[in-house]
Amino acid sequence: LLEYARICDELEGFPDLSFLAPNSVPQWVNPTLAQSVSEIVRNQIDGRSTVQEIGDRLHWPIRQTRLTLAGLFQAGALRLSTDQELLALTLQEMEMRQFARACQRLRAWIDVCPPGPLHPEVAQVLHEEWVSGRLTASMRGMHPRETRRFLRRFDASLENPTSAVHHWNEAVQIHPDDKLCRMHAMMLQYAEDNRADRPTVRDLLALARVFKEDGSPRRGAPLLLIAVQKNPEGLGQKLEVGMGLLEAGEPEHGGPWILAATHSLVDRGQADRALVPLRALIDAAPTSREAKALYSKAKRASTQAKKFRRNLAVTAAIGVLAAGAALVKMRSDQRWQDKYDEVQALIDTPDAALAALRKHFKDDESLVVMGLRQRIEKRQLDIEGEKRQDWLDAYKAVHDSVRTTPPDQALDAIRAMPEPPRLLLLKAAFPPITDLYLLLGENLQEELSEQGEVQAYSEAQAAAEQRLLERCDATEAALLDSEQRYAQIKTLKATLDSLRQTLAERTQTRADLEELDRHHKNLARQDELREMAVKAEEQGDYERALHFYQEILGGELDPRVREFIQPQAETLTSILLAIDEARDLAHAGEHELALALLDERIENKEHLGRIIMPWKVETFPTGVRVTTSKGKTYTTPFEIETATGESLELTFSSPGFLPETRSVDRPQDLAIFLKRTPENSWDSAGRVDAIPVPYQDDHIVVDRGGSIARLKRGQGVVWSATIPTLSGVARAPVFFPRGSDKLLLVTEEGSAWLVHVADGGLEGPWELESPPMVGPLVNSSAIHVLLANGDWAQWKSSLQPKILSKGTTPYDEESCEAYRYGPPNGMQVLRSRVGEDTLLKSRFTGWTASVTEDGLIVTPPDGKGGFSTQVEGDWTYMAWEPAGDTCPDGRLWLSDGKGLRSFIPRVQ
């Protein structure tokens, strides 16, 4: 009881605690101002808990909790959460499915949220919470009034009638006994067409009847108007709709329904039932002629009307007798009434009224006179109350102006404030005028507290504090000497001095914060530069790393940090000098010397693999596209830079050449000879000794394995055949004279065959009984072959030869020696012989083909460009074919271990 009494006494110091509702969430403004409460209490104020929850955890009643927190609010240590903070707390509790806690914060948010539709983003977030079911679960602890406030604003923001119906249907489920929620739901259901749950007339009348029974018939008017639109059919429904609208103050809407229903009652002979509704309609609408006429008709038809007239006559007789008796007493009381009226006429001037009352009714103690006296005294109190209120209004006006006007104007308003009026009956105190002086200091303190914590680099905050300092000086300067005697002025000056000191401390604090911030930024920048230097060093970019270290050394630096950074910068300087010398050697092609120099001059071997060095890439021919394994593309010749320990794969590609890939594990100059893509290739099983035989745009080729084929330019083998032979074919087949399409082919063991060029058909063999020595050779009439036994064999058109007589020699020895393996078919041929020349220059076009250790090198007459290709194993011969339509620079044939290949010197 003592504790309760103490709390009640302290509560009297806080005239209004309504702002501190149980579901409010306090937030810290300045915890240092809360030293008056224990640490346990301070720990419970976490910016997330409501007043009720704080009290529950402290095991305090709500009175004690609100009293303690009110003290902290008054001290400026706390403030209430804003609507944005409350909404965020509500959403967090919903996310954690703490719906009871979410409900309390939602109710607080509804109370403090600005009026009007919700912000579109807030409405969208709440709509998503509604769809998830969390919002409806959180609303189950709300008061119906709060639910209605929230849904009206929510629906106004969404502007979706369908969603509004769902919202209010859910509200009816949450608050089944709330009539207003039901009315809203019915009205929205009716507004939407084609709804299965649209209310019936019976439902609308039932709810309107409930409002009527509760003494609020006007609330049912919207429901009755909806019922009118649904056209009620029954006589009872029509009469109930009309009477309900009449009681709701809507006679213009309810009258037609009452008239329609009563017409039916009168026509049915039930005029008694029509009298009451018609009487009510006439009272509400006196100008309704139709109602009066129908009422007269019903009254005449009613049996009760006769009884009513008889009773009225009796009542009138009794009244006449009473009036006669009253007339006797009237004259005796007239004089008393005149005196009473005289006093009553003076009631607006209470002093004169009291004097008249004492004159005429000095000893009258009747209740009427006592009542008149009380009325006069009450009027006196009212007048004094008005005087007091006028003074208080003037006081409040000055009070408010002090908060908003400059100091000199505020002081003028205080000085112009009149003294409080004198009161005779009303016993009430007036606030001292001098208390207004204190507002000057309190205003400045409030403005300072609104600035919040000191912020570094805040020009707006610094300017506001400077304005406060100037107002402090202006306020003190505007005080008069005559005002110095007031105690409130001394308090004001002390407040101003305290404010000046606080402002000076805040200025110093801001300077300290800015200095500390610059120091932290400098340290952060140094750390950032150090990280960038280390990263650049790891990437081999020592010049950029040295730049970062030098930037660190050029700023404000702790001596210990300088001792750590300086050697690293010197090491990088030494590395860069060594790198410059090594790069000069690398540009000159001395890569081994460059790497040796780096290995000698750089102590930390970890740096060696990250140093960037240049190297050159050249190709034969030039203009080759080179793609690295890193995705970069170059065109030869070019210079590239890579780390000394970096591995790189290069892919060379050029039209008309075979692609080639090279892997490089350190910087080194490359010279690559690209291998030309052959125009035609024949991967024969045996060695190719015979020169290709041109036929139209194609060529007939044979090998020592007995294979024969027809090659088409760019398409490969047209047909192929195999001749059974042990020694194979080393001699080029020849066509029969006079435009024949048949070839004569002779094997090394002495077998003759006919070959049809069109399809590769074979005829033979014809055994010659001796291997060939020279030929076959062809002239204008026949083909000749010199056999090993010294005979000459002659063919003219058939497979069977003619053996010429001994001593017959169709060719001289020089021709036999030159065409030992048959005619060159118009080509310039060079066969491989050990120790002899490996260079063949075309007498047709001037192009030169040379077999070297790197392969076959082909160059044009001017020596610029050309191509190369790989020679597989031992080569047999090279042959230049004359220029033609398909090969303007001729055609080069190469026979080696890979078979037979042809090349066009210049890519078309």
mmCIF file of C-alpha atoms in Angstrom, residues 398 408-419 433-434 436-437:
data_model
loop_
_atom_site.group_PDB
_atom_site.id
_atom_site.type_symbol
_atom_site.label_atom_id
_atom_site.label_comp_id
_atom_site.label_asym_id
_atom_site.label_seq_id
_atom_site.Cartn_x
_atom_site.Cartn_y
_atom_site.Cartn_z
ATOM 1 C CA VAL A 398 3.093 34.536 -24.965
ATOM 2 C CA ASP A 408 14.266 40.568 -28.036
ATOM 3 C CA GLN A 409 10.712 40.082 -29.312
ATOM 4 C CA ALA A 410 10.098 37.275 -26.803
ATOM 5 C CA LEU A 411 11.227 39.541 -23.922
ATOM 6 C CA ASP A 412 8.952 42.337 -25.138
ATOM 7 C CA ALA A 413 6.004 39.929 -25.158
ATOM 8 C CA ILE A 414 6.803 38.800 -21.585
ATOM 9 C CA ARG A 415 7.071 42.367 -20.355
ATOM 10 C CA ALA A 416 3.731 43.262 -21.971
ATOM 11 C CA MET A 417 1.938 40.410 -20.175
ATOM 12 C CA PRO A 418 -0.770 41.886 -17.777
ATOM 13 C CA GLU A 419 -1.112 40.851 -14.138
ATOM 14 C CA ILE A 433 4.750 35.517 -15.360
ATOM 15 C CA THR A 434 8.427 35.351 -14.538
ATOM 16 C CA LEU A 436 8.237 32.649 -18.977
ATOM 17 C CA TYR A 437 11.834 33.815 -18.750
#
